[in-house]
Amino acid sequence: MLLFGQTVICGILLGGMYALIAIGMTLIMGVMKIINLAHGALVMVGMYVTYVCFKEFGIDPYLGMFIAMPVLFFIGCLIQNYMINRLVEVDSILPENQVLLTVGIMLVLTEAMRLMFKSDYRSVSTSYSSSTVMLGDMSISVPMVIGFIIAMAFTFLLHLFLTRTDTGRAIRATAQDRDAAVYMGVNSSRITMITFGIGAALAAAGGSLLLPLFYLWPDIGHLFTAKSFIITILGGMGSTMGAAFGGLALGIAESLGATYISMGYKDIVGLVIFILVLLFLPGGFRSLARR
Amino acid sequence: MKNKNIIYTAIFVILAAVLPVFIKAPYQLHMLILVMMWAVIGTSWNLLGGYAGQVSFGHAAFFGVGAYTAGLLVFHFGISPWWGMLLGPIMAAIVSLPIGLICFRLRGPYFALAMLALGEIFRLLFINLVSITNGARGVLIMPEITSKIFYYYVGLAMLLITVFVTYLIVHSKIGYYLVSIREDQDAATSLGVPTTLYKNFALLPSAFFTGLAGAFYTNYVAFIDPHIVFNLSNISVMVILVVMLGGVATTWGPTVGALIYIFLGEIFRTTLGSANVLIFGILVCLIIMFLPNGIVGELNLIKRIMSRKKESLTGGV
């Protein structure tokens, strides 16, 4: 029972941070109807920005994320405006052209980072990196708790932003029906740019929160891309709250798999759930909530 | 036009057949062998992704199954890996049946994601089933033949068979059905095209020839491990980029793409050092943005731009 409790709590904490990354992806997917396969690479770039802040200037990773987020917001806006938006008008045989472009972007970002930082494994060690708190008999890692709290705070703030502000409403309107939103006077290309920026910034935030827990190397992006599209499909495309729950579900499933099956099969659990959800519950958790 | 194509193809085949007479250096031959291998993978991906429009991010699964079939034959039974050239593709085709059953229930981006997930599942399985696959330690075989010229001709034969079969499929009724599925699946269904069945007809040969390339890889390189042959970015994604580079839904596009990918990669590697993949990535982005149908696909556009440039030059001077 103790082991079970610890596993579940660990899964929830990790899942909260995954959720933050996935929310970024689900926003982009909802508004632009494309799968952003460069998302993990954006997470990775965000982690490197935070890492550099820590190594060169001694800024704590949890403060460094506030530097990484604007940087990634800017990069995201550039990518959207000058690369992906261009493809809307281009006529091509394969409809998945924009998705393939994100693959190219992923390649460029990953290799640019490899060129700058080499493929070495890097990690950030702070005074609290390996400290734990005891909850009853269960020991829980402090960076995970902090990360989870910040991630949930960001999720809540984003929810407020999307429901209470004009820009947020415009984003949701564009996601629901792009044409109708344009008729209502929404500048859709500006909105998609902002959305991609926010998505990238959230990716950076999630990455920075995970930095004290993970090793960092240029290829870590693939891991986060996989996790975030699993979560996005779990939660239902374009649904913020769905992604939050999807993140928690994936976190719990993974840590249960790691504890009770084997560490090596941990990632398979997520992927199998993903395919099952795609096949039998294509709308994700959101469609369950509607029933 | 058709006669012209046949003549070009014949010239290409004769050139490729006599090339080893002039190029004897193992390094150049190695490059050419890799080109053949990538051209086979690209051509078979193109059948499913280009003609039928089902963009698969999981072709490494078939490549890896083909490679591992050949490798494990030696590892467990001591049977020559050349039998793998026969069994590997068959295994890949068998594996593709349940995959098709699962994934063709989904469309567009969902299909792409499901294939991606399946490819990753295969990689993780082959890492973790240590008793069968020897896990992450991989399989090392002792190649019986080391002459590069031999592998060159095997690769060439493989490529020609693949291109020929693809050409036959695409120019038969199945091919037209596949294109109709790509252009508008609902319209195809309403006209009575059994879409799922025909998507499977595209997947089967596609998986078969990808498996063949995988088995060839085992024979040629003589070492495989799950991280190499089931790699997402170096196989699954790279084959898409190779096809995009050369030309989607064209007969020789993937071969052109493979030529560019291997040789450009090699040039970048020697001149720019570790920046080579970066430059390649930038090139891919540019191609997708400005030549969305690839180099062969946009040949007319390229020709037009070239001739316009010449005109303006002569006019200026």
Short mmCIF file of C-alpha atoms in Angstrom, two decimals, chain A residues 52-213:
data_model
loop_
_atom_site.label_atom_id
_atom_site.label_comp_id
_atom_site.label_asym_id
_atom_site.label_seq_id
_atom_site.Cartn_x
_atom_site.Cartn_y
_atom_site.Cartn_z
CA VAL A 52 22.70 28.41 -19.39
CA CYS A 53 21.12 30.89 -16.97
CA PHE A 54 22.00 28.53 -14.14
CA LYS A 55 25.53 27.65 -15.23
CA GLU A 56 26.68 31.08 -16.43
CA PHE A 57 24.79 33.45 -14.16
CA GLY A 58 23.84 31.23 -11.25
CA ILE A 59 20.13 31.86 -11.67
CA ASP A 60 17.95 29.27 -9.97
CA PRO A 61 16.07 27.09 -12.51
CA TYR A 62 12.72 28.16 -11.11
CA LEU A 63 13.64 31.81 -11.76
CA GLY A 64 15.42 30.97 -15.00
CA MET A 65 12.15 29.79 -16.45
CA PHE A 66 10.96 33.38 -16.49
CA ILE A 67 13.82 34.14 -18.83
CA ALA A 68 13.30 31.00 -20.90
CA MET A 69 9.60 31.69 -21.42
CA PRO A 70 9.90 35.07 -23.19
CA VAL A 71 12.80 33.76 -25.27
CA LEU A 72 10.75 30.78 -26.42
CA PHE A 73 7.68 32.95 -26.93
CA PHE A 74 9.74 35.01 -29.34
CA ILE A 75 11.17 31.94 -31.12
CA GLY A 76 7.68 30.45 -31.39
CA CYS A 77 6.28 33.64 -32.92
CA LEU A 78 9.09 33.72 -35.47
CA ILE A 79 8.60 30.06 -36.45
CA GLN A 80 4.87 30.49 -36.83
CA ASN A 81 5.00 33.77 -38.69
CA TYR A 82 7.82 33.15 -41.10
CA MET A 83 7.64 29.40 -41.64
CA ILE A 84 4.38 27.65 -40.85
CA ASN A 85 2.02 30.48 -41.84
CA ARG A 86 3.68 30.64 -45.24
CA LEU A 87 2.60 27.09 -45.97
CA VAL A 88 -1.09 27.87 -45.63
CA GLU A 89 -1.11 29.26 -49.18
CA VAL A 90 1.29 26.71 -50.69
CA ASP A 91 -0.31 24.07 -52.86
CA SER A 92 1.11 20.59 -52.37
CA ILE A 93 0.26 16.95 -52.91
CA LEU A 94 0.49 15.93 -49.28
CA PRO A 95 -1.86 17.72 -46.90
CA GLU A 96 0.51 17.05 -44.01
CA ASN A 97 3.06 19.56 -45.29
CA GLN A 98 2.94 21.73 -42.19
CA VAL A 99 3.50 18.70 -39.97
CA LEU A 100 6.52 17.75 -42.05
CA LEU A 101 7.82 21.29 -41.75
CA THR A 102 7.64 21.00 -37.96
CA VAL A 103 9.75 17.85 -38.32
CA GLY A 104 12.32 19.91 -40.22
CA ILE A 105 12.21 22.59 -37.53
CA MET A 106 12.72 19.91 -34.89
CA LEU A 107 15.79 18.70 -36.75
CA VAL A 108 17.20 22.22 -37.02
CA LEU A 109 16.61 23.08 -33.36
CA THR A 110 18.05 19.79 -32.12
CA GLU A 111 21.13 20.03 -34.28
CA ALA A 112 21.69 23.71 -33.50
CA MET A 113 21.70 22.83 -29.80
CA ARG A 114 24.01 19.87 -30.44
CA LEU A 115 26.41 22.17 -32.25
CA MET A 116 26.44 24.61 -29.33
CA PHE A 117 26.41 22.27 -26.36
CA LYS A 118 27.63 18.90 -27.79
CA SER A 119 25.75 15.72 -27.02
CA ASP A 120 26.96 15.56 -23.42
CA TYR A 121 24.50 14.74 -20.69
CA ARG A 122 24.10 17.73 -18.46
CA SER A 123 22.27 18.26 -15.23
CA VAL A 124 21.52 21.05 -12.85
CA SER A 125 22.31 20.37 -9.23
CA THR A 126 20.82 22.75 -6.70
CA SER A 127 20.84 22.56 -2.94
CA TYR A 128 17.36 21.04 -2.93
CA SER A 129 17.81 18.67 -5.90
CA SER A 130 17.91 15.50 -3.88
CA SER A 131 16.02 16.61 -0.77
CA THR A 132 12.75 14.97 0.12
CA VAL A 133 9.77 15.62 2.34
CA MET A 134 8.05 12.88 4.29
CA LEU A 135 4.32 12.44 3.96
CA GLY A 136 3.51 9.81 6.53
CA ASP A 137 5.94 7.07 5.59
CA MET A 138 6.19 8.13 1.96
CA SER A 139 9.15 10.21 0.88
CA ILE A 140 8.51 12.68 -1.88
CA SER A 141 11.10 14.62 -3.85
CA VAL A 142 11.03 18.37 -3.22
CA PRO A 143 11.74 19.54 -6.80
CA MET A 144 8.79 17.47 -7.96
CA VAL A 145 6.48 19.11 -5.45
CA ILE A 146 7.67 22.61 -6.36
CA GLY A 147 7.42 21.81 -10.06
CA PHE A 148 3.93 20.45 -9.66
CA ILE A 149 2.70 23.49 -7.75
CA ILE A 150 4.16 25.93 -10.29
CA ALA A 151 2.76 23.87 -13.16
CA MET A 152 -0.70 23.88 -11.66
CA ALA A 153 -0.45 27.64 -11.05
CA PHE A 154 0.43 28.17 -14.70
CA THR A 155 -2.41 25.95 -15.83
CA PHE A 156 -4.81 27.97 -13.72
CA LEU A 157 -3.44 31.28 -15.01
CA LEU A 158 -3.71 30.05 -18.58
CA HIS A 159 -7.29 29.01 -17.94
CA LEU A 160 -8.06 32.52 -16.67
CA PHE A 161 -6.28 34.01 -19.67
CA LEU A 162 -8.28 31.92 -22.12
CA THR A 163 -11.64 32.56 -20.50
CA ARG A 164 -11.36 36.14 -19.21
CA THR A 165 -9.25 38.19 -21.63
CA ASP A 166 -10.06 39.36 -25.15
CA THR A 167 -7.00 37.71 -26.66
CA GLY A 168 -7.82 34.47 -24.89
CA ARG A 169 -11.38 34.55 -26.21
CA ALA A 170 -10.07 35.27 -29.69
CA ILE A 171 -7.80 32.24 -29.44
CA ARG A 172 -10.69 30.02 -28.43
CA ALA A 173 -12.87 31.46 -31.17
CA THR A 174 -10.21 30.77 -33.78
CA ALA A 175 -9.89 27.23 -32.48
CA GLN A 176 -13.63 26.66 -32.76
CA ASP A 177 -14.17 28.07 -36.22
CA ARG A 178 -11.48 29.99 -37.98
CA ASP A 179 -13.70 31.48 -40.69
CA ALA A 180 -16.36 32.63 -38.27
CA ALA A 181 -13.69 34.18 -36.08
CA VAL A 182 -12.35 36.12 -39.06
CA TYR A 183 -15.86 37.42 -39.80
CA MET A 184 -16.08 38.63 -36.21
CA GLY A 185 -12.98 40.74 -36.77
CA VAL A 186 -10.36 38.44 -35.26
CA ASN A 187 -6.97 38.86 -36.89
CA SER A 188 -6.39 35.16 -37.31
CA SER A 189 -2.76 35.26 -38.43
CA ARG A 190 -1.87 37.38 -35.39
CA ILE A 191 -3.80 35.00 -33.15
CA THR A 192 -2.04 31.93 -34.53
CA MET A 193 1.29 33.67 -33.99
CA ILE A 194 0.46 34.49 -30.38
CA THR A 195 -0.86 30.96 -29.83
CA PHE A 196 2.31 29.36 -31.11
CA GLY A 197 4.31 31.75 -28.94
CA ILE A 198 2.31 30.85 -25.85
CA GLY A 199 2.59 27.18 -26.69
CA ALA A 200 6.35 27.47 -26.98
CA ALA A 201 6.55 29.49 -23.75
CA LEU A 202 4.55 26.84 -21.88
CA ALA A 203 6.86 24.19 -23.32
CA ALA A 204 9.80 26.16 -21.96
CA ALA A 205 8.12 26.47 -18.56
CA GLY A 206 7.47 22.73 -18.39
CA GLY A 207 11.01 22.00 -19.49
CA SER A 208 12.50 24.30 -16.87
CA LEU A 209 10.41 22.65 -14.15
CA LEU A 210 11.64 19.22 -15.25
CA LEU A 211 15.26 20.36 -15.54
CA PRO A 212 16.21 19.51 -11.92
CA LEU A 213 14.75 16.02 -12.44
#
